[in-house]
């Protein structure tokens, strides 16, 4: 029996001989959401195509993923293209497609990635980690049979802002805080950090206690750490915080922050989310 981690199976890409930067892969049932793959897994695949490109420079500092359509449960193609390489930064476009009924490629996902060759300079965080109980003192979230497979791939311990127990349309704040890590131990890397930036459920559910249909349209993640900082995390917990900002005419944005247990800010993200009334 293979001991490969489910996330690594989901990220598996084969570099084809069609052109440089062209990869093939397949969706994973382990990271399935309601109508397609978990958006965080798709974002991680987009990033992984750049990280596996033979010409990549440095490490990621920014990732934007636009979900044009849901991937279907089958094979897909990824094209990662370096559109500009400067002395210390590199700019990428990524496209994920699947063949349509006619055989022509249908665009499902577009992304941009910026990588950089960092050098040591002065640095400081103006966003300290909020106070939080120790992870082991917080009960692990149990979702039960939900038909949403990706939830089983994460250990989440919410201590503030859980999903409402009653959908009574009462008004609440929109902030959640939780401890988070892979359910099956796996050392943190940039791909898994990108995926974890999207684990937070839609803020409109908490804000209004109304279970409206909602889905991410676009998410941008900024990476504030290097390989050494991620290695220090290892298989430990991340502290996550998410909050909504503006809800207007069918769309809202929410921001998220992820810190290590040692208080190092690892990533921040912003996403725009569609909701249906």
GROMACS .gro file of C-alpha atoms in nm:
model
  277
    1UNK     CA    1   0.000   0.000   0.000
    2UNK     CA    2   0.135   0.340  -0.095
    3UNK     CA    3   0.241   0.563   0.193
    4UNK     CA    4   0.224   0.876  -0.022
    5UNK     CA    5   0.039   1.158   0.149
    6UNK     CA    6  -0.307   1.236   0.001
    7UNK     CA    7  -0.199   1.596  -0.064
    8UNK     CA    8   0.106   1.483  -0.261
    9UNK     CA    9  -0.118   1.254  -0.466
   10UNK     CA   10  -0.346   1.548  -0.539
   11UNK     CA   11  -0.046   1.760  -0.643
   12UNK     CA   12   0.110   1.496  -0.869
   13UNK     CA   13   0.195   1.654  -1.204
   14UNK     CA   14   0.373   1.502  -1.500
   15UNK     CA   15   0.582   1.732  -1.719
   16UNK     CA   16   0.481   1.652  -2.076
   17UNK     CA   17   0.697   1.674  -2.387
   18UNK     CA   18   0.451   1.902  -2.567
   19UNK     CA   19   0.624   2.219  -2.449
   20UNK     CA   20   0.822   2.347  -2.152
   21UNK     CA   21   0.593   2.416  -1.859
   22UNK     CA   22   0.312   2.191  -1.979
   23UNK     CA   23   0.194   1.944  -1.715
   24UNK     CA   24  -0.082   1.688  -1.685
   25UNK     CA   25  -0.260   1.580  -1.369
   26UNK     CA   26  -0.591   1.450  -1.237
   27UNK     CA   27  -0.838   1.564  -0.974
   28UNK     CA   28  -0.828   1.387  -0.637
   29UNK     CA   29  -1.138   1.246  -0.463
   30UNK     CA   30  -0.960   1.313  -0.131
   31UNK     CA   31  -0.991   1.690  -0.186
   32UNK     CA   32  -1.337   1.700  -0.341
   33UNK     CA   33  -1.577   1.978  -0.248
   34UNK     CA   34  -1.948   1.997  -0.328
   35UNK     CA   35  -1.931   2.055  -0.706
   36UNK     CA   36  -1.558   2.031  -0.777
   37UNK     CA   37  -1.219   2.017  -0.612
   38UNK     CA   38  -1.145   2.216  -0.295
   39UNK     CA   39  -1.028   2.557  -0.417
   40UNK     CA   40  -0.719   2.543  -0.199
   41UNK     CA   41  -0.608   2.223  -0.372
   42UNK     CA   42  -0.657   2.383  -0.713
   43UNK     CA   43  -0.454   2.687  -0.600
   44UNK     CA   44  -0.179   2.454  -0.478
   45UNK     CA   45  -0.170   2.278  -0.816
   46UNK     CA   46  -0.130   2.611  -0.995
   47UNK     CA   47   0.159   2.700  -0.764
   48UNK     CA   48   0.312   2.354  -0.793
   49UNK     CA   49   0.333   2.385  -1.172
   50UNK     CA   50   0.555   2.690  -1.128
   51UNK     CA   51   0.764   2.532  -0.851
   52UNK     CA   52   0.829   2.230  -1.075
   53UNK     CA   53   0.914   2.439  -1.381
   54UNK     CA   54   1.280   2.392  -1.480
   55UNK     CA   55   1.332   2.770  -1.508
   56UNK     CA   56   1.180   2.881  -1.176
   57UNK     CA   57   1.366   3.154  -0.986
   58UNK     CA   58   1.351   3.168  -0.607
   59UNK     CA   59   1.041   3.103  -0.398
   60UNK     CA   60   0.680   3.229  -0.416
   61UNK     CA   61   0.581   3.568  -0.279
   62UNK     CA   62   0.237   3.605  -0.441
   63UNK     CA   63  -0.027   3.378  -0.590
   64UNK     CA   64  -0.360   3.484  -0.744
   65UNK     CA   65  -0.604   3.217  -0.861
   66UNK     CA   66  -0.924   3.288  -1.057
   67UNK     CA   67  -1.184   3.013  -1.064
   68UNK     CA   68  -1.360   3.047  -1.399
   69UNK     CA   69  -1.533   2.708  -1.378
   70UNK     CA   70  -1.522   2.399  -1.160
   71UNK     CA   71  -1.283   2.125  -1.261
   72UNK     CA   72  -1.457   1.799  -1.342
   73UNK     CA   73  -1.348   1.472  -1.181
   74UNK     CA   74  -1.092   1.367  -1.439
   75UNK     CA   75  -0.759   1.458  -1.599
   76UNK     CA   76  -0.655   1.817  -1.665
   77UNK     CA   77  -0.373   2.012  -1.830
   78UNK     CA   78  -0.165   2.291  -1.675
   79UNK     CA   79   0.051   2.540  -1.860
   80UNK     CA   80   0.295   2.752  -1.655
   81UNK     CA   81   0.468   3.031  -1.847
   82UNK     CA   82   0.736   3.271  -1.727
   83UNK     CA   83   0.632   3.601  -1.886
   84UNK     CA   84   0.908   3.815  -1.733
   85UNK     CA   85   1.228   3.743  -1.540
   86UNK     CA   86   1.405   4.028  -1.366
   87UNK     CA   87   1.715   4.027  -1.150
   88UNK     CA   88   1.532   3.916  -0.836
   89UNK     CA   89   1.168   3.855  -0.938
   90UNK     CA   90   0.993   3.634  -1.188
   91UNK     CA   91   0.636   3.670  -1.315
   92UNK     CA   92   0.426   3.374  -1.425
   93UNK     CA   93   0.091   3.297  -1.580
   94UNK     CA   94  -0.080   2.961  -1.526
   95UNK     CA   95  -0.376   2.811  -1.709
   96UNK     CA   96  -0.564   2.493  -1.616
   97UNK     CA   97  -0.783   2.337  -1.884
   98UNK     CA   98  -0.985   2.024  -1.952
   99UNK     CA   99  -1.098   1.894  -2.292
  100UNK     CA  100  -1.456   1.980  -2.376
  101UNK     CA  101  -1.707   1.768  -2.566
  102UNK     CA  102  -1.548   1.869  -2.897
  103UNK     CA  103  -1.200   1.795  -2.771
  104UNK     CA  104  -1.103   2.162  -2.758
  105UNK     CA  105  -0.961   2.280  -2.423
  106UNK     CA  106  -1.202   2.450  -2.183
  107UNK     CA  107  -1.046   2.705  -1.948
  108UNK     CA  108  -1.132   2.633  -1.584
  109UNK     CA  109  -0.867   2.825  -1.389
  110UNK     CA  110  -0.625   3.108  -1.451
  111UNK     CA  111  -0.352   3.219  -1.213
  112UNK     CA  112  -0.057   3.450  -1.176
  113UNK     CA  113   0.245   3.375  -0.960
  114UNK     CA  114   0.536   3.594  -0.856
  115UNK     CA  115   0.852   3.428  -0.732
  116UNK     CA  116   1.158   3.602  -0.596
  117UNK     CA  117   1.518   3.539  -0.500
  118UNK     CA  118   1.506   3.689  -0.151
  119UNK     CA  119   1.811   3.835   0.023
  120UNK     CA  120   1.852   3.898   0.392
  121UNK     CA  121   1.739   4.245   0.499
  122UNK     CA  122   1.574   4.414   0.796
  123UNK     CA  123   1.229   4.275   0.865
  124UNK     CA  124   0.948   4.317   1.117
  125UNK     CA  125   0.582   4.220   1.151
  126UNK     CA  126   0.319   4.481   1.230
  127UNK     CA  127   0.054   4.211   1.264
  128UNK     CA  128   0.126   4.016   1.584
  129UNK     CA  129  -0.039   3.682   1.643
  130UNK     CA  130  -0.355   3.717   1.853
  131UNK     CA  131  -0.380   3.543   2.188
  132UNK     CA  132  -0.510   3.188   2.160
  133UNK     CA  133  -0.556   2.881   2.379
  134UNK     CA  134  -0.312   2.597   2.326
  135UNK     CA  135  -0.420   2.367   2.039
  136UNK     CA  136  -0.450   2.060   2.262
  137UNK     CA  137  -0.701   2.242   2.484
  138UNK     CA  138  -0.940   2.307   2.193
  139UNK     CA  139  -1.179   2.037   2.075
  140UNK     CA  140  -1.116   1.913   1.723
  141UNK     CA  141  -1.386   1.999   1.472
  142UNK     CA  142  -1.595   1.697   1.379
  143UNK     CA  143  -1.800   1.741   1.063
  144UNK     CA  144  -1.944   1.390   1.041
  145UNK     CA  145  -2.082   1.256   0.710
  146UNK     CA  146  -2.092   1.564   0.486
  147UNK     CA  147  -2.002   1.451   0.136
  148UNK     CA  148  -1.724   1.714   0.140
  149UNK     CA  149  -1.411   1.499   0.136
  150UNK     CA  150  -1.151   1.773   0.175
  151UNK     CA  151  -1.266   1.856   0.528
  152UNK     CA  152  -1.138   1.515   0.641
  153UNK     CA  153  -0.787   1.608   0.523
  154UNK     CA  154  -0.742   1.878   0.788
  155UNK     CA  155  -0.735   1.887   1.164
  156UNK     CA  156  -0.917   2.205   1.259
  157UNK     CA  157  -0.972   2.328   1.613
  158UNK     CA  158  -1.203   2.631   1.612
  159UNK     CA  159  -1.215   2.835   1.931
  160UNK     CA  160  -1.402   3.135   1.792
  161UNK     CA  161  -1.650   3.185   1.510
  162UNK     CA  162  -1.773   2.832   1.445
  163UNK     CA  163  -2.037   2.765   1.182
  164UNK     CA  164  -2.374   2.874   1.330
  165UNK     CA  165  -2.564   2.597   1.503
  166UNK     CA  166  -2.891   2.756   1.390
  167UNK     CA  167  -2.958   2.914   1.053
  168UNK     CA  168  -3.190   3.175   1.201
  169UNK     CA  169  -3.063   3.481   1.008
  170UNK     CA  170  -2.945   3.645   1.329
  171UNK     CA  171  -2.661   3.892   1.291
  172UNK     CA  172  -2.310   3.809   1.413
  173UNK     CA  173  -1.952   3.922   1.369
  174UNK     CA  174  -1.771   3.753   1.078
  175UNK     CA  175  -1.442   3.655   1.246
  176UNK     CA  176  -1.321   3.298   1.303
  177UNK     CA  177  -1.005   3.179   1.476
  178UNK     CA  178  -0.873   2.826   1.474
  179UNK     CA  179  -0.572   2.597   1.497
  180UNK     CA  180  -0.503   2.407   1.177
  181UNK     CA  181  -0.277   2.138   1.033
  182UNK     CA  182  -0.292   1.839   0.798
  183UNK     CA  183  -0.493   1.552   0.947
  184UNK     CA  184  -0.217   1.315   0.840
  185UNK     CA  185   0.118   1.460   0.936
  186UNK     CA  186   0.298   1.634   0.651
  187UNK     CA  187   0.575   1.897   0.671
  188UNK     CA  188   0.453   2.241   0.569
  189UNK     CA  189   0.561   2.375   0.229
  190UNK     CA  190   0.446   2.653   0.000
  191UNK     CA  191   0.185   2.439  -0.174
  192UNK     CA  192   0.020   2.328   0.150
  193UNK     CA  193   0.037   2.684   0.286
  194UNK     CA  194  -0.145   2.804  -0.027
  195UNK     CA  195  -0.414   2.541   0.025
  196UNK     CA  196  -0.456   2.622   0.394
  197UNK     CA  197  -0.516   2.986   0.307
  198UNK     CA  198  -0.851   2.875   0.164
  199UNK     CA  199  -0.985   2.650   0.443
  200UNK     CA  200  -1.211   2.919   0.592
  201UNK     CA  201  -1.580   2.879   0.520
  202UNK     CA  202  -1.770   3.173   0.361
  203UNK     CA  203  -1.793   3.465   0.604
  204UNK     CA  204  -2.148   3.543   0.495
  205UNK     CA  205  -2.265   3.223   0.669
  206UNK     CA  206  -2.132   3.347   1.003
  207UNK     CA  207  -2.225   3.712   0.954
  208UNK     CA  208  -2.592   3.639   0.880
  209UNK     CA  209  -2.647   3.283   1.007
  210UNK     CA  210  -2.796   3.208   0.667
  211UNK     CA  211  -2.678   2.914   0.459
  212UNK     CA  212  -2.674   3.078   0.117
  213UNK     CA  213  -2.491   2.926  -0.181
  214UNK     CA  214  -2.141   3.076  -0.201
  215UNK     CA  215  -1.813   3.014  -0.378
  216UNK     CA  216  -1.473   3.175  -0.422
  217UNK     CA  217  -1.424   3.366  -0.747
  218UNK     CA  218  -1.065   3.479  -0.692
  219UNK     CA  219  -0.810   3.442  -0.412
  220UNK     CA  220  -0.473   3.608  -0.365
  221UNK     CA  221  -0.220   3.472  -0.117
  222UNK     CA  222   0.098   3.650  -0.011
  223UNK     CA  223   0.383   3.445   0.135
  224UNK     CA  224   0.582   3.610   0.413
  225UNK     CA  225   0.828   3.331   0.494
  226UNK     CA  226   1.102   3.130   0.332
  227UNK     CA  227   1.186   2.758   0.333
  228UNK     CA  228   1.368   2.786   0.667
  229UNK     CA  229   1.063   2.932   0.843
  230UNK     CA  230   0.838   2.665   0.692
  231UNK     CA  231   1.082   2.394   0.800
  232UNK     CA  232   1.062   2.528   1.157
  233UNK     CA  233   0.687   2.469   1.150
  234UNK     CA  234   0.728   2.112   1.031
  235UNK     CA  235   0.407   1.924   1.103
  236UNK     CA  236   0.296   2.170   1.373
  237UNK     CA  237  -0.018   2.378   1.394
  238UNK     CA  238  -0.092   2.709   1.225
  239UNK     CA  239  -0.311   2.971   1.388
  240UNK     CA  240  -0.565   3.097   1.138
  241UNK     CA  241  -0.786   3.405   1.149
  242UNK     CA  242  -1.046   3.501   0.889
  243UNK     CA  243  -1.288   3.793   0.876
  244UNK     CA  244  -1.527   3.942   0.621
  245UNK     CA  245  -1.486   4.302   0.509
  246UNK     CA  246  -1.762   4.417   0.271
  247UNK     CA  247  -2.081   4.244   0.156
  248UNK     CA  248  -2.243   4.405  -0.149
  249UNK     CA  249  -2.486   4.290  -0.417
  250UNK     CA  250  -2.392   3.925  -0.443
  251UNK     CA  251  -2.021   3.944  -0.365
  252UNK     CA  252  -1.808   3.990  -0.053
  253UNK     CA  253  -1.441   3.979   0.035
  254UNK     CA  254  -1.275   3.808   0.326
  255UNK     CA  255  -0.918   3.824   0.450
  256UNK     CA  256  -0.720   3.557   0.633
  257UNK     CA  257  -0.393   3.534   0.824
  258UNK     CA  258  -0.184   3.231   0.913
  259UNK     CA  259   0.081   3.228   1.188
  260UNK     CA  260   0.311   2.955   1.315
  261UNK     CA  261   0.285   2.842   1.677
  262UNK     CA  262   0.596   3.057   1.738
  263UNK     CA  263   0.406   3.367   1.623
  264UNK     CA  264   0.566   3.404   1.278
  265UNK     CA  265   0.325   3.544   1.019
  266UNK     CA  266   0.356   3.298   0.730
  267UNK     CA  267   0.086   3.406   0.485
  268UNK     CA  268  -0.202   3.647   0.433
  269UNK     CA  269  -0.482   3.610   0.182
  270UNK     CA  270  -0.777   3.799   0.038
  271UNK     CA  271  -1.057   3.651  -0.167
  272UNK     CA  272  -1.370   3.770  -0.340
  273UNK     CA  273  -1.666   3.537  -0.293
  274UNK     CA  274  -1.997   3.505  -0.479
  275UNK     CA  275  -2.315   3.449  -0.281
  276UNK     CA  276  -2.666   3.388  -0.410
  277UNK     CA  277  -2.986   3.526  -0.264
   0.00000   0.00000   0.00000
